[in-house]
Amino acid sequence: MSQSVSLMEQAAGGMIGAPRRLQETGAWRLLQIEFKCLRWTAAGKSAVPRNGGIRKSIAPHRTRKSFLSCQDQASPKFRASHSSHFQRWGCIHRITRSTHGGLVKGAATAGFPEEVNNVGEKRSLLPDFINFLNEAWTPFHAVVVAKRLLGEAGFKQISEENEWAVEPGGRYYFTRNMSTIIAFAVGQKYQAGEGFLVVAAHTDSPCLKLKPVSAVSKSGFLNVGVQTYGGGLWYTWFDRDLSVAGRVLLRCKDGGVLHKLVKVERPILRIPTLAIHLDRSVNADGFKPNLETHLSPVLATQVKSALSIPAEEGNGAITSARKNHHSILLEVLAGELHCQAEDIADFDLNVCDTQPSCIGGAKNEFIFSGRLDNLASSFCALQALIDACNDPEALVAESGIRMVALFDNEEVGSESAQGAGSPTMFQAMKRITRWLARDVSTEGIVERTIRKSFLVSADMAHALHPNYPDKHEENHQPKLHEGLVIKHNANQRYATDSVTSFLFKEVAQTRGIPTQVNSH
């Protein structure tokens, strides 16, 4: 890729809220593009748009359930080539639609990536993706699955706290906060100053999170205090079979603290809607819940809870210095973690929908699931890197560094320590570059490496809604079955410009993958 190309001043992808401090210094520059995979959003069972059907901020997921066309998903793929970064950046898979999940066998349509096994047979990755969705209830769980897949593919875990000794031909990954993961593979022909080829996505989605003091008692019921995370259609959380998942801190007998993940798969929470008999005007006036008082999930009745806890804990809250959480909730968590409730020091828990993700539609052409934004891009990016490195010879001709960065906290601005607005990825790039160039005396090695890099910010886009076609501008209507979406914005909310858009379309065209553009 020519070095004369004008480069963008964005710092980390998709995470389009790149840190201004980095942009202003001009120290970090990446050629970037914003590409999107299509989806509809839906409240409950019927499809409705959010924000008028148009993505209005950097946080794209605003609803509980989403419809994703199986045929309109593609995975940016890396491939080795001698000629240029552009060719080596590689391409986008075509789907081999199999009979699994009702897809028609043999129809080569742009979609979820195919996988080729050792005997040359192709299979759809849709079953793997559905499993990924059902395992990854939280960013913590998404990272655990990613670690497992990377480990099985021969990637070695390293730690930000230790010295790195990466070598050409090596495959590595590290995590931050257990909710962000960055994986990379170094080409065997790497030379000092060669660039990074990056796909960036995010692991988080809008949800409800338990408050630091979650024990709430109202009218004879034990409720759980929650707060909204990101921007969502919160009324879609009512009348669902809900549970909790996340990270729990456990006290050890030696005085230490252990981090463990928990996922309570049975429904333990419910946010009940008020009966129509008590709110006759709701259909005319609209459902407008108070997020503080109406969005508090019911955990149990006080009577039932009192029968299951010691008498001295009669109010249902744990007896401790803070009395933060209901004892019955802690008992449920302890049962899942095979520990004592007293061992639970604290936790980061999300409220989650227990309804599993699945393939649906009359022709089984949709994926019905929450958290598609942005587990779809996370899975595709991860699988692309793994597939591109599966062949022992895959890195032999590679002179660059292939990288996937899956960040947390995109839905709330990306400015956390584990978000894309943090220096996490760039710190890794600096460490990798300087170590690999340790025997070379060269000026500006990090800066030159960054300027030779290419980053794809992979996220989701809203397809034209059949019931609300007027919500899209006439010349920019992303449609299912018509390819990946390249998003533009004149105010630079997306990193795409004419150069990056052209390069991405050229890459897609080499593999027969259609693209479309959208701007708002």
XYZ file of C-alpha atoms in Angstrom:
520
model
C 0.000 0.000 0.000
C 1.448 3.315 -1.046
C 2.827 5.468 1.702
C 1.543 8.524 -0.152
C -1.997 7.638 0.907
C -3.587 10.263 3.152
C -4.007 8.752 6.601
C -6.788 9.202 9.139
C -6.232 10.710 12.554
C -8.435 8.193 14.338
C -7.005 6.160 17.149
C -9.015 2.977 17.590
C -11.695 1.614 15.442
C -15.379 1.240 15.905
C -15.065 2.609 18.608
C -15.256 5.717 16.733
C -14.961 7.724 19.914
C -11.210 7.805 19.510
C -9.392 9.683 22.283
C -8.921 13.333 21.415
C -5.628 13.436 23.280
C -4.168 10.996 20.769
C -5.753 12.658 17.773
C -4.438 16.057 18.737
C -0.869 14.902 19.176
C -0.852 13.265 15.767
C 1.401 10.622 17.286
C -0.863 7.737 16.351
C -2.248 7.368 12.893
C -3.958 4.501 11.178
C -5.544 4.190 7.806
C -9.067 3.214 8.786
C -12.435 2.319 7.427
C -15.792 1.789 9.083
C -17.644 -1.232 7.711
C -20.936 -2.526 8.962
C -22.894 -5.759 8.878
C -26.626 -5.402 8.332
C -29.325 -6.126 10.859
C -32.816 -5.156 11.814
C -33.673 -4.353 15.393
C -36.774 -5.545 17.122
C -38.670 -5.072 20.347
C -39.857 -8.418 21.603
C -41.070 -10.478 18.657
C -41.979 -7.817 16.094
C -39.431 -5.754 14.215
C -39.380 -2.031 14.986
C -36.661 0.554 14.357
C -34.700 2.247 17.084
C -33.895 5.914 16.892
C -36.137 6.120 13.862
C -34.294 3.310 12.188
C -31.111 5.353 11.881
C -27.926 4.910 13.879
C -27.619 8.191 15.738
C -24.527 7.737 17.870
C -21.440 5.622 18.172
C -23.371 3.093 20.258
C -25.237 1.081 17.644
C -27.189 -1.454 19.717
C -30.309 -0.018 21.299
C -32.635 -2.946 21.710
C -33.193 -6.345 23.197
C -33.627 -8.558 20.146
C -32.146 -8.300 16.682
C -32.708 -9.959 13.337
C -29.539 -10.636 11.384
C -29.599 -11.961 7.858
C -27.482 -15.088 7.616
C -26.707 -14.160 4.039
C -25.408 -10.677 4.731
C -22.605 -11.442 7.140
C -19.026 -11.692 6.026
C -15.700 -11.961 7.734
C -12.696 -9.816 6.864
C -10.032 -12.377 6.099
C -6.289 -12.141 6.016
C -4.191 -13.949 3.475
C -0.489 -14.072 2.795
C 0.864 -12.430 -0.322
C 4.207 -11.171 -1.543
C 2.954 -8.093 -3.309
C 1.545 -5.501 -0.906
C -0.190 -4.757 2.360
C -3.391 -4.300 0.404
C -3.307 -7.799 -1.028
C -1.979 -9.293 2.157
C -4.848 -7.685 4.081
C -6.804 -10.334 2.267
C -10.445 -10.697 1.896
C -13.902 -11.659 2.819
C -15.225 -15.184 2.801
C -18.248 -16.414 0.936
C -20.687 -18.631 2.732
C -21.270 -22.243 1.794
C -24.868 -22.546 2.851
C -25.457 -25.987 4.252
C -28.550 -27.865 5.312
C -27.709 -27.090 8.927
C -30.145 -24.538 10.248
C -32.285 -24.859 7.155
C -29.916 -23.026 4.825
C -29.868 -24.242 1.255
C -26.832 -26.325 0.456
C -24.575 -25.101 -2.317
C -25.864 -21.536 -2.726
C -22.717 -19.408 -2.748
C -23.973 -16.131 -1.342
C -22.108 -13.415 0.503
C -22.522 -14.325 4.119
C -21.015 -15.926 7.138
C -17.556 -17.288 6.399
C -17.049 -20.825 5.275
C -14.420 -23.035 6.806
C -12.338 -25.508 4.814
C -11.146 -28.614 6.646
C -8.079 -30.728 5.939
C -9.804 -32.708 3.193
C -11.056 -29.651 1.362
C -14.675 -29.842 2.528
C -16.504 -26.640 3.369
C -18.920 -26.084 6.213
C -20.937 -23.154 7.481
C -19.726 -21.341 10.572
C -23.291 -20.423 11.547
C -23.572 -23.200 14.187
C -20.333 -21.986 15.772
C -21.626 -18.432 15.760
C -24.917 -19.406 17.394
C -22.947 -21.249 20.098
C -20.765 -18.174 20.551
C -23.829 -15.973 21.045
C -25.311 -18.366 23.576
C -22.085 -18.600 25.546
C -21.163 -14.919 25.484
C -23.806 -13.384 27.733
C -21.328 -10.741 28.900
C -18.018 -9.292 27.654
C -16.283 -11.464 30.264
C -17.780 -14.604 28.777
C -17.050 -13.458 25.226
C -13.374 -13.096 26.112
C -13.304 -16.533 27.766
C -14.667 -18.093 24.576
C -12.160 -16.119 22.498
C -9.304 -17.312 24.703
C -10.396 -20.908 24.296
C -10.608 -20.649 20.519
C -7.260 -18.892 20.277
C -5.616 -21.432 22.565
C -6.929 -24.299 20.464
C -5.467 -22.559 17.405
C -1.998 -22.382 18.926
C -1.999 -18.805 20.196
C 0.034 -18.188 23.340
C -1.249 -16.011 26.168
C 1.015 -13.189 27.325
C 0.500 -10.608 30.049
C 0.802 -6.831 29.978
C 2.518 -7.077 33.358
C 5.388 -9.232 32.085
C 8.165 -8.809 29.543
C 7.266 -9.782 26.002
C 9.508 -11.842 23.762
C 7.467 -12.108 20.573
C 9.116 -13.585 17.511
C 8.366 -13.780 13.762
C 5.985 -16.646 13.136
C 4.571 -16.429 16.667
C 0.916 -16.133 17.668
C -0.077 -14.347 20.862
C -2.937 -12.752 22.773
C -3.497 -10.809 25.987
C -6.519 -9.559 27.893
C -7.354 -6.501 29.932
C -9.986 -6.462 32.670
C -11.058 -9.926 31.465
C -13.374 -8.106 29.020
C -11.003 -6.883 26.286
C -8.769 -9.157 24.229
C -6.119 -8.415 21.613
C -4.628 -11.212 19.512
C -1.906 -11.006 16.887
C 0.273 -13.139 14.643
C 3.697 -12.019 13.431
C 4.708 -12.820 9.873
C 7.900 -14.821 9.473
C 9.187 -12.298 6.940
C 8.548 -9.392 9.260
C 11.018 -6.547 8.918
C 11.316 -3.541 11.212
C 8.797 -0.876 10.252
C 6.230 -3.153 8.591
C 2.631 -2.372 9.500
C -0.232 -3.957 11.428
C -3.317 -5.338 9.678
C -6.109 -4.902 12.220
C -9.797 -5.669 12.620
C -11.334 -3.944 15.642
C -14.736 -4.708 17.169
C -16.310 -4.635 20.633
C -17.590 -7.189 23.123
C -20.228 -5.181 24.992
C -23.901 -4.486 24.308
C -26.547 -2.318 26.002
C -27.960 -4.042 29.069
C -29.035 -3.619 32.667
C -26.341 -3.836 35.334
C -26.813 -4.466 39.032
C -26.180 -1.433 41.213
C -23.427 -1.503 43.874
C -26.264 -1.672 46.409
C -28.859 -3.809 44.703
C -31.080 -4.909 47.621
C -34.473 -3.269 47.128
C -37.656 -4.226 49.007
C -41.046 -2.995 47.832
C -44.591 -3.977 48.794
C -43.675 -7.430 50.032
C -41.282 -8.225 47.184
C -37.516 -8.433 46.906
C -36.375 -6.454 43.888
C -32.942 -5.922 42.386
C -31.746 -2.384 41.803
C -30.341 -1.944 38.300
C -28.936 0.826 36.155
C -28.990 1.117 32.381
C -25.776 0.572 30.431
C -25.523 2.142 27.008
C -28.556 3.248 25.046
C -31.375 0.754 24.760
C -35.066 0.349 24.118
C -35.613 -0.459 27.771
C -39.304 -1.279 27.452
C -38.263 -4.414 25.565
C -36.820 -5.817 28.802
C -40.288 -6.148 30.337
C -41.945 -9.562 30.593
C -38.850 -11.542 29.722
C -37.243 -14.511 31.441
C -34.199 -12.813 32.925
C -31.160 -13.916 34.864
C -27.689 -12.638 35.774
C -24.159 -13.242 34.537
C -20.770 -11.637 34.989
C -17.698 -11.589 37.209
C -17.647 -12.425 40.917
C -14.835 -11.725 43.374
C -14.363 -14.484 45.944
C -12.370 -14.304 49.162
C -9.817 -17.100 49.502
C -8.776 -18.756 52.735
C -5.245 -17.422 52.288
C -6.540 -13.861 52.241
C -6.381 -13.442 48.489
C -9.195 -12.665 46.075
C -10.203 -14.907 43.181
C -12.051 -13.772 40.045
C -14.637 -16.241 38.754
C -17.275 -15.952 36.069
C -20.873 -16.889 36.701
C -23.870 -17.430 34.427
C -27.160 -18.399 36.011
C -28.915 -20.033 33.078
C -32.328 -20.439 34.720
C -34.702 -17.445 34.907
C -34.545 -15.819 38.332
C -35.717 -12.282 37.502
C -38.737 -10.685 35.862
C -39.745 -7.099 35.119
C -43.550 -7.361 35.005
C -45.649 -4.973 32.944
C -48.601 -3.259 34.619
C -51.906 -4.889 33.645
C -53.965 -3.083 31.008
C -56.822 -2.823 33.532
C -54.664 -0.493 35.652
C -53.304 1.549 32.737
C -56.109 1.986 30.225
C -54.386 4.853 28.390
C -51.121 3.049 27.664
C -52.026 2.189 24.065
C -52.966 5.772 23.310
C -50.273 7.541 25.338
C -47.473 5.023 24.840
C -45.533 2.928 27.306
C -43.177 5.281 29.146
C -41.651 3.465 32.111
C -39.752 5.276 34.836
C -36.307 3.695 34.620
C -35.690 4.059 38.342
C -38.947 2.750 39.763
C -40.491 0.583 37.013
C -37.370 -1.164 35.717
C -36.472 -2.965 38.935
C -36.573 -6.752 38.374
C -38.486 -8.891 40.866
C -36.318 -11.553 42.505
C -38.624 -13.149 45.083
C -41.360 -12.446 47.613
C -40.247 -11.413 51.064
C -42.275 -14.224 52.638
C -40.674 -16.936 50.542
C -37.234 -15.448 50.983
C -37.629 -15.234 54.761
C -38.318 -18.970 54.921
C -35.036 -19.789 53.185
C -32.611 -17.629 55.207
C -31.558 -17.568 58.873
C -33.878 -15.675 61.191
C -31.213 -13.082 62.079
C -31.192 -11.981 58.420
C -34.897 -11.292 58.434
C -34.893 -8.452 55.921
C -33.413 -10.640 53.193
C -30.220 -8.607 52.861
C -26.793 -10.033 53.567
C -25.534 -9.289 57.078
C -22.291 -7.430 56.433
C -20.768 -3.998 56.886
C -22.672 -2.717 53.859
C -25.678 -5.036 53.441
C -25.564 -4.443 49.723
C -27.364 -7.413 48.209
C -30.206 -9.781 48.990
C -29.082 -12.988 50.672
C -31.203 -15.080 48.339
C -29.319 -13.647 45.344
C -25.984 -14.392 46.978
C -27.135 -17.927 47.725
C -28.006 -18.436 44.059
C -24.591 -17.159 43.027
C -22.861 -19.316 45.641
C -24.691 -22.377 44.358
C -23.469 -21.707 40.828
C -19.904 -21.074 41.995
C -19.816 -23.945 44.528
C -18.759 -21.671 47.365
C -20.248 -20.088 50.470
C -22.273 -16.893 50.193
C -19.933 -15.348 52.760
C -17.041 -15.831 50.330
C -18.552 -13.398 47.827
C -16.749 -10.090 48.195
C -18.239 -8.205 45.236
C -19.341 -8.646 41.650
C -19.966 -7.076 38.235
C -23.259 -8.579 37.070
C -25.400 -7.959 34.012
C -29.072 -8.777 33.720
C -29.397 -11.160 30.744
C -32.196 -12.665 28.682
C -32.236 -16.443 29.000
C -33.930 -16.959 25.624
C -31.297 -18.645 23.444
C -30.147 -17.314 20.097
C -31.402 -19.293 17.120
C -31.873 -19.404 13.351
C -35.391 -18.495 12.225
C -37.630 -17.198 9.484
C -39.752 -19.180 7.021
C -36.603 -20.074 5.077
C -34.326 -20.118 8.104
C -32.505 -17.089 6.751
C -32.363 -14.967 9.922
C -30.502 -15.076 13.194
C -32.747 -14.098 16.106
C -30.599 -12.915 18.969
C -29.629 -10.162 21.320
C -26.038 -8.888 21.509
C -25.516 -9.147 17.745
C -24.002 -5.717 18.119
C -21.254 -6.452 18.295
C -20.658 -10.143 18.898
C -21.213 -10.733 15.178
C -18.190 -8.657 14.204
C -16.195 -9.989 17.149
C -16.795 -13.575 16.081
C -16.029 -12.902 12.414
C -12.821 -11.050 13.226
C -11.675 -13.733 15.630
C -12.504 -16.576 13.271
C -10.801 -14.754 10.403
C -7.542 -14.467 12.312
C -7.682 -18.096 13.446
C -8.515 -19.394 9.963
C -5.790 -17.276 8.406
C -3.221 -18.806 10.741
C -4.420 -22.417 10.779
C -2.118 -23.488 7.984
C 1.437 -24.018 9.293
C 2.660 -22.188 6.193
C 0.222 -19.296 6.626
C 2.755 -16.903 8.131
C 5.745 -17.947 6.036
C 5.269 -15.281 3.356
C 3.734 -12.677 5.693
C 5.820 -9.559 6.373
C 3.245 -7.711 8.466
C 1.472 -8.359 11.763
C -2.126 -9.582 11.747
C -4.162 -8.335 14.701
C -7.683 -8.494 16.108
C -8.728 -6.106 18.892
C -12.012 -6.740 20.713
C -12.706 -3.888 23.118
C -15.142 -3.417 25.977
C -17.241 -0.334 26.796
C -17.893 0.893 23.242
C -21.540 1.395 24.142
C -20.655 4.057 26.703
C -17.992 5.952 24.775
C -14.925 3.688 24.831
C -13.059 5.874 27.333
C -12.485 3.231 30.031
C -9.133 1.566 30.712
C -10.265 -1.380 28.578
C -12.084 0.642 25.915
C -10.921 1.513 22.421
C -10.285 5.067 23.583
C -7.596 3.801 25.927
C -3.997 3.351 24.731
C -4.260 -0.451 25.095
C -3.830 -1.334 21.434
C -1.199 1.303 20.761
C 0.816 0.316 23.790
C 0.805 -3.222 22.434
C 1.875 -2.013 19.002
C 4.756 -0.062 20.515
C 5.943 -3.013 22.573
C 5.723 -5.430 19.660
C 7.432 -3.076 17.218
C 10.270 -2.094 19.536
C 10.976 -5.665 20.549
C 11.058 -6.942 16.985
C 13.348 -4.040 16.026
C 15.581 -4.410 19.079
C 18.650 -5.266 16.984
C 18.052 -2.523 14.446
C 19.071 1.088 14.896
C 16.362 2.991 13.064
C 14.643 6.350 13.516
C 10.897 6.611 14.138
C 10.263 2.884 14.029
C 6.939 3.049 15.891
C 5.626 6.053 13.984
C 6.530 4.534 10.621
C 4.928 1.247 11.597
C 1.656 2.952 12.518
C 1.557 4.866 9.248
C 1.931 1.646 7.271
C -0.941 0.010 9.124
C -4.550 -0.595 8.073
C -7.451 -0.930 10.504
C -11.017 -2.013 9.786
C -13.542 -0.875 12.388
C -16.152 -3.641 12.220
C -19.602 -3.024 13.679
C -23.284 -3.306 12.771
C -25.600 -1.204 10.588
C -29.378 -0.863 10.334
C -30.957 -2.430 7.289
C -33.906 -0.819 5.557
C -36.975 -1.684 7.623
C -39.967 -2.874 5.562
C -42.436 -1.184 7.907
C -40.503 2.092 8.166
C -38.814 2.689 4.790
C -39.224 6.460 5.205
C -36.708 6.427 8.048
C -33.844 6.064 5.577
C -32.658 8.689 3.117
C -33.539 7.656 -0.437
C -29.985 7.217 -1.740
C -28.613 5.549 1.377
C -30.756 2.553 2.221
C -28.714 -0.450 3.407
C -30.565 -3.584 2.367
C -30.378 -7.225 3.298
C -28.810 -9.467 0.655
C -26.990 -6.548 -0.971
C -23.672 -6.766 0.817
C -21.570 -5.251 3.545
C -22.174 -1.622 4.488
C -19.394 0.953 4.364
C -20.424 3.870 6.547
C -19.542 7.496 5.886
C -20.081 10.642 7.923
C -18.994 14.145 6.927
C -18.346 15.032 10.579
C -15.942 12.113 10.922
C -18.034 10.061 13.306
C -16.783 7.206 11.154
C -13.207 6.875 9.970
C -14.075 6.156 6.332
C -12.931 8.409 3.504
C -12.722 7.890 -0.260
C -9.323 6.190 -0.023
C -10.214 3.686 2.665
C -13.615 3.029 1.120
C -12.002 2.310 -2.245
C -9.473 -0.078 -0.733
C -12.113 -2.009 1.178
C -14.366 -2.333 -1.868
C -11.446 -3.562 -3.941
C -10.630 -6.203 -1.348
C -14.258 -7.343 -1.258
C -14.490 -7.427 -5.037
C -11.563 -9.827 -5.308
C -13.690 -12.382 -3.429
C -17.002 -11.531 -5.074
C -18.497 -9.900 -1.981
C -20.919 -7.041 -2.734
C -20.705 -3.804 -0.772
C -23.031 -0.866 -0.270
C -22.598 2.551 1.289
C -24.513 4.482 3.898
C -24.144 8.015 5.201
C -25.862 9.894 7.997
